[in-house]
Coordinates of C-alpha atoms in Angstrom, one line a residue:
X1 CA -104.5 -28.4 138.6
X2 CA -101.4 -29.7 140.6
X3 CA -102.0 -29.3 144.3
X4 CA -97.8 -28.8 144.0
X5 CA -96.5 -25.5 142.4
X6 CA -94.4 -26.2 139.3
X7 CA -91.4 -28.3 139.0
X8 CA -87.8 -29.2 137.3
X9 CA -88.5 -32.6 135.6
X10 CA -85.5 -34.2 133.7
X11 CA -86.5 -36.5 130.9
X12 CA -85.0 -37.7 128.2
X13 CA -87.4 -38.7 125.0
X14 CA -85.5 -41.6 124.1
X15 CA -86.3 -43.2 127.6
X16 CA -89.5 -45.2 128.2
X17 CA -89.7 -44.3 131.6
X18 CA -89.2 -41.3 131.4
X19 CA -92.4 -41.0 129.2
X20 CA -94.1 -42.6 131.2
X21 CA -94.2 -39.4 133.0
X22 CA -94.3 -37.9 129.2
X23 CA -97.5 -39.4 129.6
X24 CA -98.7 -38.5 131.8
X25 CA -98.5 -34.6 131.4
X26 CA -100.4 -35.3 127.9
X27 CA -103.6 -37.4 129.1
X28 CA -103.9 -34.5 132.4
X29 CA -103.4 -31.0 130.1
X30 CA -99.6 -30.4 132.5
X31 CA -97.4 -30.4 129.8
X32 CA -96.9 -26.8 130.3
X33 CA -96.4 -26.2 134.2
X34 CA -93.0 -28.2 134.2
X35 CA -89.7 -27.2 133.9
X36 CA -88.2 -29.6 131.0
X37 CA -85.2 -30.2 131.2
X38 CA -83.2 -32.9 128.8
X39 CA -80.8 -34.9 128.9
X40 CA -78.8 -37.6 126.6
X41 CA -77.9 -40.7 128.4
X42 CA -74.4 -40.2 127.9
X43 CA -75.0 -37.1 129.8
X44 CA -75.9 -38.5 132.7
X45 CA -72.7 -40.1 133.4
X46 CA -70.9 -37.1 133.2
X47 CA -70.1 -35.5 136.7
X48 CA -71.6 -32.6 136.5
X49 CA -75.1 -34.6 136.2
X50 CA -73.8 -37.1 138.9
X51 CA -73.0 -34.4 141.1
X52 CA -76.2 -33.4 141.5
X53 CA -78.3 -37.3 140.7
X54 CA -75.8 -39.9 143.3
X55 CA -77.4 -42.7 141.2
X56 CA -77.6 -41.3 137.6
X57 CA -81.1 -41.9 136.6
X58 CA -83.4 -40.6 134.4
X59 CA -86.5 -39.3 135.0
X60 CA -86.1 -37.0 137.4
X61 CA -88.4 -35.0 139.4
X62 CA -87.0 -31.4 141.5
X63 CA -89.7 -30.1 144.1
X64 CA -90.1 -26.4 144.0
X65 CA -88.6 -26.5 147.6
X66 CA -85.4 -28.8 146.0
X67 CA -86.9 -31.8 146.5
X68 CA -84.9 -34.9 144.2
X69 CA -88.1 -37.1 143.5
X70 CA -86.5 -40.6 141.4
X71 CA -88.1 -43.4 139.9
X72 CA -90.4 -43.1 137.1
X73 CA -93.5 -44.8 139.4
X74 CA -93.0 -42.8 142.3
X75 CA -93.2 -39.9 140.3
X76 CA -96.0 -40.9 138.6
X77 CA -97.7 -42.3 141.2
X78 CA -96.4 -39.1 143.9
X79 CA -98.3 -36.4 139.9
X80 CA -101.6 -38.7 140.0
X81 CA -101.9 -38.6 143.8
X82 CA -101.7 -34.9 143.9
X83 CA -103.5 -34.2 141.0
X84 CA -107.5 -32.7 141.3
X85 CA -110.2 -34.2 138.9
X86 CA -111.5 -32.3 137.4
X87 CA -115.3 -32.6 136.1
X88 CA -115.8 -35.4 133.5
X89 CA -111.7 -36.7 135.0
X90 CA -111.4 -39.8 137.0
X91 CA -108.7 -40.8 138.5
X92 CA -105.8 -43.2 137.1
X93 CA -106.3 -44.4 140.3
X94 CA -108.5 -47.3 140.7
X95 CA -111.1 -47.3 143.8
X96 CA -111.6 -50.9 144.4
X97 CA -108.6 -53.4 146.1
X98 CA -109.1 -55.7 143.3
X99 CA -108.3 -54.5 140.3
X100 CA -106.2 -52.0 142.1
X101 CA -104.0 -55.2 143.0
X102 CA -103.7 -56.2 139.2
X103 CA -102.9 -52.4 138.5
X104 CA -99.6 -52.4 140.8
X105 CA -98.6 -56.3 139.8
X106 CA -98.9 -55.6 136.0
X107 CA -97.0 -52.8 137.0
X108 CA -94.8 -53.7 138.9
X109 CA -93.9 -56.8 136.7
X110 CA -92.8 -54.8 134.7
X111 CA -90.1 -52.1 136.6
X112 CA -88.9 -55.6 138.5
X113 CA -88.1 -57.6 135.3
X114 CA -88.6 -55.7 132.8
X115 CA -87.2 -52.0 132.7
X116 CA -84.9 -52.2 135.5
X117 CA -81.2 -52.8 135.9
X118 CA -81.7 -53.3 139.0
X119 CA -78.7 -51.5 140.0
X120 CA -76.4 -48.6 138.9
X121 CA -73.3 -49.0 138.4
X122 CA -72.0 -48.9 134.9
X123 CA -72.3 -51.8 132.6
X124 CA -75.4 -53.1 133.9
X125 CA -78.2 -53.5 132.1
X126 CA -82.0 -54.5 131.9
X127 CA -84.3 -57.6 130.3
X128 CA -85.4 -54.7 127.1
X129 CA -81.9 -54.2 126.8
X130 CA -81.7 -56.7 124.3
X131 CA -83.5 -55.4 121.9
X132 CA -81.0 -52.0 122.1
X133 CA -78.4 -52.3 123.5
X134 CA -75.3 -53.1 121.3
X135 CA -72.6 -55.9 121.1
X136 CA -69.3 -56.1 122.4
X137 CA -67.9 -55.6 118.8
X138 CA -68.6 -52.2 119.2
X139 CA -65.5 -51.7 120.7
X140 CA -63.0 -52.3 118.5
X141 CA -65.3 -50.5 115.7
X142 CA -63.5 -48.6 112.6
X143 CA -63.2 -44.6 113.1
X144 CA -66.3 -42.8 111.8
X145 CA -70.0 -42.6 111.8
X146 CA -69.2 -45.7 114.3
X147 CA -67.3 -44.2 116.4
X148 CA -70.3 -42.2 118.6
X149 CA -70.6 -45.6 119.7
X150 CA -66.9 -46.5 121.3
X151 CA -67.6 -43.2 123.3
X152 CA -71.6 -43.5 124.1
X153 CA -69.7 -47.0 125.2
X154 CA -67.3 -46.1 127.1
X155 CA -69.5 -43.0 129.1
X156 CA -72.6 -46.7 129.8
X157 CA -69.9 -49.2 129.8
X158 CA -73.5 -50.9 128.1
X159 CA -73.2 -53.9 126.2
X160 CA -74.2 -56.9 125.7
X161 CA -72.9 -60.0 124.1
X162 CA -74.7 -62.8 122.5
X163 CA -75.7 -65.3 125.1
X164 CA -76.7 -63.1 127.9
X165 CA -78.6 -60.8 125.1
X166 CA -80.7 -65.0 123.8
X167 CA -81.6 -65.3 127.5
X168 CA -83.0 -61.0 128.3
X169 CA -84.8 -61.7 125.1
X170 CA -86.4 -65.3 126.3
X171 CA -87.7 -63.8 129.7
X172 CA -88.3 -61.0 127.5
X173 CA -91.0 -63.2 125.8
X174 CA -92.5 -64.5 129.0
X175 CA -92.6 -61.7 131.2
X176 CA -95.3 -60.2 128.1
X177 CA -97.2 -64.1 128.6
X178 CA -97.3 -63.5 132.0
X179 CA -98.7 -59.7 131.5
X180 CA -101.4 -60.9 128.9
X181 CA -103.2 -62.9 131.0
X182 CA -102.8 -60.2 134.4
X183 CA -104.8 -58.1 131.6
X184 CA -106.9 -59.9 130.4
X185 CA -108.4 -61.2 133.0
X186 CA -109.9 -57.1 133.3
X187 CA -111.4 -57.7 129.6
X188 CA -110.0 -54.5 128.1
X189 CA -109.9 -52.2 126.2
X190 CA -107.5 -51.1 128.9
X191 CA -105.6 -52.9 131.6
X192 CA -107.9 -53.0 134.1
X193 CA -110.7 -52.4 132.2
X194 CA -113.3 -50.1 131.1
X195 CA -111.3 -47.2 133.0
X196 CA -108.0 -45.8 131.9
X197 CA -105.1 -46.5 134.8
X198 CA -101.4 -45.9 136.1
X199 CA -101.1 -49.2 134.7
X200 CA -101.7 -48.3 130.7
X201 CA -98.9 -45.0 131.4
X202 CA -96.4 -47.6 132.3
X203 CA -96.4 -50.1 129.8
X204 CA -97.5 -48.6 126.7
X205 CA -94.1 -46.6 126.3
X206 CA -92.4 -50.2 127.2
X207 CA -94.9 -51.5 124.6
X208 CA -94.2 -49.2 121.3
X209 CA -90.3 -51.2 121.8
X210 CA -91.8 -53.9 121.8
X211 CA -93.3 -53.3 118.6
X212 CA -90.7 -51.6 117.4
X213 CA -87.4 -53.5 117.7
X214 CA -88.6 -57.5 117.8
X215 CA -88.9 -57.1 113.9
X216 CA -86.7 -54.9 113.0
X217 CA -83.9 -56.5 115.2
X218 CA -84.9 -59.6 115.3
X219 CA -87.6 -60.2 112.4
X220 CA -90.2 -61.4 114.8
X221 CA -93.3 -61.6 112.7
X222 CA -95.8 -60.8 115.5
X223 CA -94.7 -59.0 118.4
X224 CA -97.2 -60.4 120.4
X225 CA -98.3 -63.6 119.6
X226 CA -98.3 -64.5 122.3
X227 CA -100.2 -61.7 124.3
X228 CA -103.2 -60.6 121.8
X229 CA -105.0 -59.3 124.4
X230 CA -101.4 -56.3 125.0
X231 CA -102.1 -56.9 121.4
X232 CA -105.5 -55.3 121.5
X233 CA -104.0 -52.8 124.4
X234 CA -101.9 -51.4 122.4
X235 CA -103.8 -51.4 118.7
X236 CA -106.4 -49.8 120.7
X237 CA -104.2 -46.6 123.0
X238 CA -102.5 -45.7 119.4
X239 CA -106.4 -45.8 117.7
X240 CA -107.0 -43.3 120.1
X241 CA -108.6 -39.9 118.3
X242 CA -106.9 -36.5 119.0
X243 CA -107.5 -35.4 122.4
X244 CA -108.1 -31.4 121.9
X245 CA -108.7 -28.9 118.8
X246 CA -106.7 -25.7 119.3
X247 CA -109.5 -22.9 118.9
X248 CA -107.8 -20.5 117.4
X249 CA -106.8 -22.6 114.4
X250 CA -108.2 -25.4 114.3
X251 CA -105.9 -27.9 114.1
X252 CA -106.0 -31.3 116.7
X253 CA -103.5 -32.5 118.3
X254 CA -102.5 -35.9 117.8
X255 CA -104.2 -38.7 120.8
X256 CA -101.1 -38.5 124.0
X257 CA -100.9 -42.2 123.1
X258 CA -100.2 -40.8 119.6
X259 CA -98.0 -39.3 120.2
X260 CA -95.6 -40.6 122.9
X261 CA -95.4 -44.0 120.3
X262 CA -94.0 -41.0 117.9
X263 CA -91.6 -39.5 119.7
X264 CA -90.2 -42.7 121.0
X265 CA -89.9 -44.5 117.2
X266 CA -88.3 -41.7 115.9
X267 CA -85.3 -42.2 118.9
X268 CA -84.7 -45.3 118.1
X269 CA -85.7 -45.2 114.2
X270 CA -82.9 -43.0 114.3
X271 CA -79.1 -42.0 114.9
X272 CA -77.1 -43.6 118.5
X273 CA -79.9 -45.7 118.0
X274 CA -80.0 -46.8 115.0
X275 CA -76.5 -47.3 115.2
X276 CA -76.7 -49.6 118.0
X277 CA -79.3 -51.5 116.8
X278 CA -77.7 -52.1 113.6
X279 CA -74.3 -53.9 115.3
X280 CA -77.1 -56.4 117.2
X281 CA -78.1 -57.1 113.8
X282 CA -74.7 -57.5 111.9
X283 CA -73.5 -59.6 115.2
X284 CA -76.4 -62.0 114.9
X285 CA -75.6 -62.3 111.7
X286 CA -72.4 -63.5 112.0
X287 CA -73.9 -66.1 115.0
X288 CA -75.7 -67.6 112.9
X289 CA -73.5 -67.9 110.0
X290 CA -70.7 -69.3 112.0
X291 CA -73.5 -71.6 114.7
X292 CA -73.7 -73.5 111.0
X293 CA -70.6 -74.7 111.5
X294 CA -70.3 -75.4 115.0
X295 CA -73.6 -77.1 117.5
X296 CA -74.2 -74.1 118.8
X297 CA -77.5 -72.9 118.6
X298 CA -79.4 -69.6 120.5
X299 CA -83.1 -68.8 119.5
X300 CA -83.8 -64.7 118.1
X301 CA -87.0 -65.4 117.0
X302 CA -90.3 -66.7 118.7
X303 CA -92.1 -68.4 118.2

């Protein structure tokens, strides 16, 4: 049970940063204790949203007394520290200073180098954005279904050119290797060893992106070629059995991790996100054709 009262959680289903907080709710069985409001990326830039939440970021948590909590990791830590473990539950914050250091280090690397643009102004994007932020060409597409991209881009200001995308993809590849080395110190099956922790909740949604998008957008044969420990970890969490069984219906609910993975993959595989990824592939195809006639080459497939 939470030491705090009910709150309002502002969410976006396609956001891996918001998903870590949803994952906490699912793991702790606390989903029903929050009022959940879902917004789109474009809505985050609308005046009525910014008038209340000037940073324009999600997720955010509005406490019963009106205080606003932003930054997904701050929200996650606040919720876990406010949670009273029942019989059979263990804290998601390790007791050991050494293990807790590794947890915090993995979260820091993830948040600083992968999942945050470190700027709230229009047009800035994060390293992970190389997998789905559309190319500048989207501003000149013809009317039709892709007109949505123009409208969305005008609201978010997010586009990414080829050179920037290639550099961010290179950095993503590097960060996967760094995270794999740190996680392997604990010898699994979780990122911090034998105990589920906030690091698992933080990184798992992002690796849903990585596992889903790198093969589809860049034709990577194995997203975990450089991070074998993380590959085993991701498959382990994805394979966990049902969380509970509903007595009245005799039906089991999916595990929290599988539920979040299905939510994210559904969002990534449809609508605007799918169109953006299709435009990236088209831009890469054009670049590969043109590079055959020039000396310019950019690396898209690793290794």
